[in-house]
């Protein structure tokens, strides 16, 4: 039963694992249901260093509240402490699909670091609904976060020669109701180049 099984998302988890390995992914980005999958994936991978991912970005994110098994996995993973991976959370304050309170709850699953302004970034946009930032300060903050991650990941030591020149971000999107249909969407995901 998809509603109570913690294994319900396993086929999608495997596809994400394969993409991370094949394309040397540094970060994961999700929009709407894709953001819910990002949170589910990270909760399932929290005991193995998030499969070497360095950061996550969630736009209109939420916990999969309708899937009890997956929600239990997320809650169990963050019970001891929030997810310790750098993250960006975009919240459209006019979003009636994924309400701001749902997105804030998902963002609360991630750890803060008061010594690093780029470790956890939360953007609440009063002009946005259920959409990605289209411009203005919100988009600038997203680009700034990505550029900061590019520097951290690709040039951790300024005296070291950069061996990789592209920051790879796996993009997940959703809008489907089952793991099998979500996989189809995942096959259209691509690594994002900045």
PDB file of C-alpha atoms in Angstrom:
ATOM      1  CA  UNK A   1       0.000   0.000   0.000  1.00  0.00           C
ATOM      2  CA  UNK A   2       1.540   3.305  -1.095  1.00  0.00           C
ATOM      3  CA  UNK A   3      -0.015   5.191   1.781  1.00  0.00           C
ATOM      4  CA  UNK A   4       1.710   3.255   4.582  1.00  0.00           C
ATOM      5  CA  UNK A   5       4.781   1.624   3.044  1.00  0.00           C
ATOM      6  CA  UNK A   6       8.130   3.268   3.714  1.00  0.00           C
ATOM      7  CA  UNK A   7       9.367   1.470   0.577  1.00  0.00           C
ATOM      8  CA  UNK A   8       6.863   3.206  -1.696  1.00  0.00           C
ATOM      9  CA  UNK A   9       9.475   5.646  -3.057  1.00  0.00           C
ATOM     10  CA  UNK A  10      12.279   3.100  -3.465  1.00  0.00           C
ATOM     11  CA  UNK A  11      12.097   2.953  -7.302  1.00  0.00           C
ATOM     12  CA  UNK A  12      12.461   6.750  -7.417  1.00  0.00           C
ATOM     13  CA  UNK A  13      15.260   6.650  -4.820  1.00  0.00           C
ATOM     14  CA  UNK A  14      17.121   4.191  -7.054  1.00  0.00           C
ATOM     15  CA  UNK A  15      16.711   6.445 -10.100  1.00  0.00           C
ATOM     16  CA  UNK A  16      18.044   9.418  -8.132  1.00  0.00           C
ATOM     17  CA  UNK A  17      20.987   7.352  -6.831  1.00  0.00           C
ATOM     18  CA  UNK A  18      21.801   6.282 -10.389  1.00  0.00           C
ATOM     19  CA  UNK A  19      21.635   9.868 -11.714  1.00  0.00           C
ATOM     20  CA  UNK A  20      23.855  11.141  -8.882  1.00  0.00           C
ATOM     21  CA  UNK A  21      26.428   8.473  -9.606  1.00  0.00           C
ATOM     22  CA  UNK A  22      26.307   8.708 -13.402  1.00  0.00           C
ATOM     23  CA  UNK A  23      26.392  12.509 -13.689  1.00  0.00           C
ATOM     24  CA  UNK A  24      28.486  13.361 -10.614  1.00  0.00           C
ATOM     25  CA  UNK A  25      25.707  15.462  -9.125  1.00  0.00           C
ATOM     26  CA  UNK A  26      26.646  18.028  -6.468  1.00  0.00           C
ATOM     27  CA  UNK A  27      23.192  19.296  -5.527  1.00  0.00           C
ATOM     28  CA  UNK A  28      19.546  18.390  -5.854  1.00  0.00           C
ATOM     29  CA  UNK A  29      16.724  20.786  -6.715  1.00  0.00           C
ATOM     30  CA  UNK A  30      13.021  20.059  -6.418  1.00  0.00           C
ATOM     31  CA  UNK A  31       9.878  21.965  -7.283  1.00  0.00           C
ATOM     32  CA  UNK A  32       6.520  21.115  -5.676  1.00  0.00           C
ATOM     33  CA  UNK A  33       6.201  17.319  -5.638  1.00  0.00           C
ATOM     34  CA  UNK A  34       9.839  17.183  -6.726  1.00  0.00           C
ATOM     35  CA  UNK A  35      10.734  19.157  -3.582  1.00  0.00           C
ATOM     36  CA  UNK A  36       8.770  16.668  -1.481  1.00  0.00           C
ATOM     37  CA  UNK A  37      10.814  13.920  -3.139  1.00  0.00           C
ATOM     38  CA  UNK A  38      14.038  15.803  -2.344  1.00  0.00           C
ATOM     39  CA  UNK A  39      13.088  15.835   1.349  1.00  0.00           C
ATOM     40  CA  UNK A  40      12.102  12.149   1.233  1.00  0.00           C
ATOM     41  CA  UNK A  41      15.353  11.238  -0.525  1.00  0.00           C
ATOM     42  CA  UNK A  42      17.535  13.163   1.923  1.00  0.00           C
ATOM     43  CA  UNK A  43      15.738  11.666   4.923  1.00  0.00           C
ATOM     44  CA  UNK A  44      16.380   8.175   3.549  1.00  0.00           C
ATOM     45  CA  UNK A  45      20.046   9.019   2.851  1.00  0.00           C
ATOM     46  CA  UNK A  46      20.779  10.950   6.065  1.00  0.00           C
ATOM     47  CA  UNK A  47      22.783   8.051   7.532  1.00  0.00           C
ATOM     48  CA  UNK A  48      25.145   7.766   4.571  1.00  0.00           C
ATOM     49  CA  UNK A  49      26.221  11.371   4.041  1.00  0.00           C
ATOM     50  CA  UNK A  50      23.335  12.124   1.657  1.00  0.00           C
ATOM     51  CA  UNK A  51      24.981  10.049  -1.088  1.00  0.00           C
ATOM     52  CA  UNK A  52      27.722  12.735  -1.265  1.00  0.00           C
ATOM     53  CA  UNK A  53      25.324  15.537  -2.220  1.00  0.00           C
ATOM     54  CA  UNK A  54      26.571  18.922  -1.053  1.00  0.00           C
ATOM     55  CA  UNK A  55      23.331  20.931  -1.074  1.00  0.00           C
ATOM     56  CA  UNK A  56      19.593  20.839  -1.693  1.00  0.00           C
ATOM     57  CA  UNK A  57      17.175  23.414  -3.093  1.00  0.00           C
ATOM     58  CA  UNK A  58      13.428  23.178  -2.518  1.00  0.00           C
ATOM     59  CA  UNK A  59      10.870  25.388  -4.239  1.00  0.00           C
ATOM     60  CA  UNK A  60       7.300  25.180  -2.891  1.00  0.00           C
ATOM     61  CA  UNK A  61       8.422  22.203  -0.815  1.00  0.00           C
ATOM     62  CA  UNK A  62       6.479  20.106   1.640  1.00  0.00           C
ATOM     63  CA  UNK A  63       6.531  16.806   3.509  1.00  0.00           C
ATOM     64  CA  UNK A  64       4.544  14.024   1.845  1.00  0.00           C
ATOM     65  CA  UNK A  65       1.776  14.163   4.433  1.00  0.00           C
ATOM     66  CA  UNK A  66      -0.533  11.846   2.480  1.00  0.00           C
ATOM     67  CA  UNK A  67       2.024   9.019   2.548  1.00  0.00           C
ATOM     68  CA  UNK A  68       2.259   7.844   6.148  1.00  0.00           C
ATOM     69  CA  UNK A  69       5.207   5.513   5.553  1.00  0.00           C
ATOM     70  CA  UNK A  70       7.342   8.194   3.924  1.00  0.00           C
ATOM     71  CA  UNK A  71       6.341  10.784   6.510  1.00  0.00           C
ATOM     72  CA  UNK A  72       7.396   8.391   9.290  1.00  0.00           C
ATOM     73  CA  UNK A  73      10.805   7.994   7.595  1.00  0.00           C
ATOM     74  CA  UNK A  74      11.246  11.767   7.443  1.00  0.00           C
ATOM     75  CA  UNK A  75      10.168  12.275  11.056  1.00  0.00           C
ATOM     76  CA  UNK A  76      12.435   9.447  12.240  1.00  0.00           C
ATOM     77  CA  UNK A  77      15.406  10.919  10.344  1.00  0.00           C
ATOM     78  CA  UNK A  78      14.984  14.414  11.800  1.00  0.00           C
ATOM     79  CA  UNK A  79      13.949  13.302  15.302  1.00  0.00           C
ATOM     80  CA  UNK A  80      17.491  13.372  16.673  1.00  0.00           C
ATOM     81  CA  UNK A  81      18.501  16.452  14.678  1.00  0.00           C
ATOM     82  CA  UNK A  82      17.536  18.258  11.481  1.00  0.00           C
ATOM     83  CA  UNK A  83      19.075  17.217   8.177  1.00  0.00           C
ATOM     84  CA  UNK A  84      22.670  18.437   8.132  1.00  0.00           C
ATOM     85  CA  UNK A  85      23.016  19.488   4.501  1.00  0.00           C
ATOM     86  CA  UNK A  86      23.173  22.996   3.080  1.00  0.00           C
ATOM     87  CA  UNK A  87      19.764  24.027   1.763  1.00  0.00           C
ATOM     88  CA  UNK A  88      17.716  26.719   0.067  1.00  0.00           C
ATOM     89  CA  UNK A  89      13.948  26.967   0.555  1.00  0.00           C
ATOM     90  CA  UNK A  90      11.755  29.154  -1.648  1.00  0.00           C
ATOM     91  CA  UNK A  91       8.292  29.875  -0.259  1.00  0.00           C
ATOM     92  CA  UNK A  92       5.621  31.687  -2.268  1.00  0.00           C
ATOM     93  CA  UNK A  93       3.539  33.552   0.297  1.00  0.00           C
ATOM     94  CA  UNK A  94       0.536  33.526  -2.061  1.00  0.00           C
ATOM     95  CA  UNK A  95       0.811  29.797  -2.758  1.00  0.00           C
ATOM     96  CA  UNK A  96      -2.567  28.101  -2.270  1.00  0.00           C
ATOM     97  CA  UNK A  97      -1.366  24.723  -3.592  1.00  0.00           C
ATOM     98  CA  UNK A  98       1.503  24.226  -1.133  1.00  0.00           C
ATOM     99  CA  UNK A  99       0.769  26.739   1.601  1.00  0.00           C
ATOM    100  CA  UNK A 100       3.579  28.699   3.229  1.00  0.00           C
ATOM    101  CA  UNK A 101       3.055  26.779   6.480  1.00  0.00           C
ATOM    102  CA  UNK A 102       3.678  23.473   4.654  1.00  0.00           C
ATOM    103  CA  UNK A 103       6.869  24.862   3.088  1.00  0.00           C
ATOM    104  CA  UNK A 104       8.057  26.257   6.427  1.00  0.00           C
ATOM    105  CA  UNK A 105       7.491  22.862   8.033  1.00  0.00           C
ATOM    106  CA  UNK A 106       9.612  21.203   5.340  1.00  0.00           C
ATOM    107  CA  UNK A 107      12.337  23.856   5.784  1.00  0.00           C
ATOM    108  CA  UNK A 108      12.359  23.180   9.539  1.00  0.00           C
ATOM    109  CA  UNK A 109      13.600  19.662   8.713  1.00  0.00           C
ATOM    110  CA  UNK A 110      16.987  21.171   7.814  1.00  0.00           C
ATOM    111  CA  UNK A 111      19.715  22.306  10.164  1.00  0.00           C
ATOM    112  CA  UNK A 112      20.746  25.950  10.557  1.00  0.00           C
ATOM    113  CA  UNK A 113      24.337  27.148  10.916  1.00  0.00           C
ATOM    114  CA  UNK A 114      24.556  30.618  12.472  1.00  0.00           C
ATOM    115  CA  UNK A 115      28.185  30.888  11.314  1.00  0.00           C
ATOM    116  CA  UNK A 116      27.381  30.359   7.624  1.00  0.00           C
ATOM    117  CA  UNK A 117      24.757  32.578   5.971  1.00  0.00           C
ATOM    118  CA  UNK A 118      24.684  30.247   2.958  1.00  0.00           C
ATOM    119  CA  UNK A 119      24.198  26.979   4.866  1.00  0.00           C
ATOM    120  CA  UNK A 120      20.421  27.396   5.107  1.00  0.00           C
ATOM    121  CA  UNK A 121      18.683  30.078   3.084  1.00  0.00           C
ATOM    122  CA  UNK A 122      14.940  30.643   3.362  1.00  0.00           C
ATOM    123  CA  UNK A 123      13.329  32.989   0.832  1.00  0.00           C
ATOM    124  CA  UNK A 124       9.750  34.066   1.472  1.00  0.00           C
ATOM    125  CA  UNK A 125       8.405  35.944  -1.532  1.00  0.00           C
ATOM    126  CA  UNK A 126       5.253  38.043  -1.079  1.00  0.00           C
ATOM    127  CA  UNK A 127       4.763  38.284  -4.850  1.00  0.00           C
ATOM    128  CA  UNK A 128       5.020  34.557  -5.566  1.00  0.00           C
ATOM    129  CA  UNK A 129       2.415  31.829  -5.547  1.00  0.00           C
ATOM    130  CA  UNK A 130       3.072  28.220  -6.662  1.00  0.00           C
ATOM    131  CA  UNK A 131       5.910  29.119  -8.985  1.00  0.00           C
ATOM    132  CA  UNK A 132       9.659  29.497  -9.231  1.00  0.00           C
ATOM    133  CA  UNK A 133      11.102  32.965  -8.686  1.00  0.00           C
ATOM    134  CA  UNK A 134      10.852  34.869 -11.955  1.00  0.00           C
ATOM    135  CA  UNK A 135      12.984  37.865 -11.104  1.00  0.00           C
ATOM    136  CA  UNK A 136      13.795  40.481  -8.532  1.00  0.00           C
ATOM    137  CA  UNK A 137      15.415  39.919  -5.158  1.00  0.00           C
ATOM    138  CA  UNK A 138      14.196  36.309  -4.819  1.00  0.00           C
ATOM    139  CA  UNK A 139      15.831  35.204  -8.059  1.00  0.00           C
ATOM    140  CA  UNK A 140      18.989  37.123  -7.132  1.00  0.00           C
ATOM    141  CA  UNK A 141      19.140  35.233  -3.816  1.00  0.00           C
ATOM    142  CA  UNK A 142      18.775  31.892  -5.601  1.00  0.00           C
ATOM    143  CA  UNK A 143      21.558  32.757  -8.055  1.00  0.00           C
ATOM    144  CA  UNK A 144      23.760  33.977  -5.187  1.00  0.00           C
ATOM    145  CA  UNK A 145      23.206  30.682  -3.334  1.00  0.00           C
ATOM    146  CA  UNK A 146      24.120  28.656  -6.438  1.00  0.00           C
ATOM    147  CA  UNK A 147      27.238  30.760  -7.050  1.00  0.00           C
ATOM    148  CA  UNK A 148      28.282  30.278  -3.419  1.00  0.00           C
ATOM    149  CA  UNK A 149      27.833  26.511  -3.739  1.00  0.00           C
ATOM    150  CA  UNK A 150      29.783  26.577  -7.012  1.00  0.00           C
ATOM    151  CA  UNK A 151      32.689  28.227  -5.190  1.00  0.00           C
ATOM    152  CA  UNK A 152      32.489  25.833  -2.221  1.00  0.00           C
ATOM    153  CA  UNK A 153      32.238  22.694  -4.344  1.00  0.00           C
ATOM    154  CA  UNK A 154      34.502  23.470  -7.283  1.00  0.00           C
ATOM    155  CA  UNK A 155      37.122  25.701  -5.625  1.00  0.00           C
ATOM    156  CA  UNK A 156      37.296  24.696  -1.958  1.00  0.00           C
ATOM    157  CA  UNK A 157      40.970  25.706  -1.855  1.00  0.00           C
ATOM    158  CA  UNK A 158      41.911  28.842  -3.832  1.00  0.00           C
ATOM    159  CA  UNK A 159      45.469  27.502  -4.313  1.00  0.00           C
ATOM    160  CA  UNK A 160      44.207  24.268  -5.865  1.00  0.00           C
ATOM    161  CA  UNK A 161      43.656  23.902  -9.597  1.00  0.00           C
ATOM    162  CA  UNK A 162      39.995  23.359 -10.419  1.00  0.00           C
ATOM    163  CA  UNK A 163      39.568  19.875 -11.872  1.00  0.00           C
ATOM    164  CA  UNK A 164      35.867  20.235 -12.618  1.00  0.00           C
ATOM    165  CA  UNK A 165      34.328  23.327 -14.152  1.00  0.00           C
ATOM    166  CA  UNK A 166      30.617  22.606 -13.927  1.00  0.00           C
ATOM    167  CA  UNK A 167      28.368  22.465 -10.888  1.00  0.00           C
ATOM    168  CA  UNK A 168      25.841  19.691 -11.558  1.00  0.00           C
ATOM    169  CA  UNK A 169      22.371  19.974 -10.045  1.00  0.00           C
ATOM    170  CA  UNK A 170      19.767  17.239 -10.495  1.00  0.00           C
ATOM    171  CA  UNK A 171      16.340  18.814 -11.022  1.00  0.00           C
ATOM    172  CA  UNK A 172      13.201  16.973  -9.908  1.00  0.00           C
ATOM    173  CA  UNK A 173       9.683  18.002 -10.719  1.00  0.00           C
ATOM    174  CA  UNK A 174       6.404  16.344  -9.925  1.00  0.00           C
ATOM    175  CA  UNK A 175       2.717  16.596 -10.462  1.00  0.00           C
ATOM    176  CA  UNK A 176       1.980  12.893 -10.557  1.00  0.00           C
ATOM    177  CA  UNK A 177       0.323  10.686  -7.978  1.00  0.00           C
ATOM    178  CA  UNK A 178       2.365   7.491  -7.890  1.00  0.00           C
ATOM    179  CA  UNK A 179       6.000   6.442  -7.737  1.00  0.00           C
ATOM    180  CA  UNK A 180       5.784   4.891 -11.193  1.00  0.00           C
ATOM    181  CA  UNK A 181       4.499   8.122 -12.753  1.00  0.00           C
ATOM    182  CA  UNK A 182       7.045  10.165 -10.797  1.00  0.00           C
ATOM    183  CA  UNK A 183       9.819   8.060 -12.314  1.00  0.00           C
ATOM    184  CA  UNK A 184       8.641   9.056 -15.783  1.00  0.00           C
ATOM    185  CA  UNK A 185       9.024  12.699 -14.811  1.00  0.00           C
ATOM    186  CA  UNK A 186      12.415  11.971 -13.329  1.00  0.00           C
ATOM    187  CA  UNK A 187      13.656  10.616 -16.642  1.00  0.00           C
ATOM    188  CA  UNK A 188      13.171  14.084 -18.124  1.00  0.00           C
ATOM    189  CA  UNK A 189      15.275  15.688 -15.390  1.00  0.00           C
ATOM    190  CA  UNK A 190      18.625  16.994 -16.442  1.00  0.00           C
ATOM    191  CA  UNK A 191      21.741  18.290 -14.777  1.00  0.00           C
ATOM    192  CA  UNK A 192      21.615  22.065 -14.449  1.00  0.00           C
ATOM    193  CA  UNK A 193      24.630  24.063 -15.575  1.00  0.00           C
ATOM    194  CA  UNK A 194      25.345  27.580 -14.385  1.00  0.00           C
TER     195      UNK A 194
END
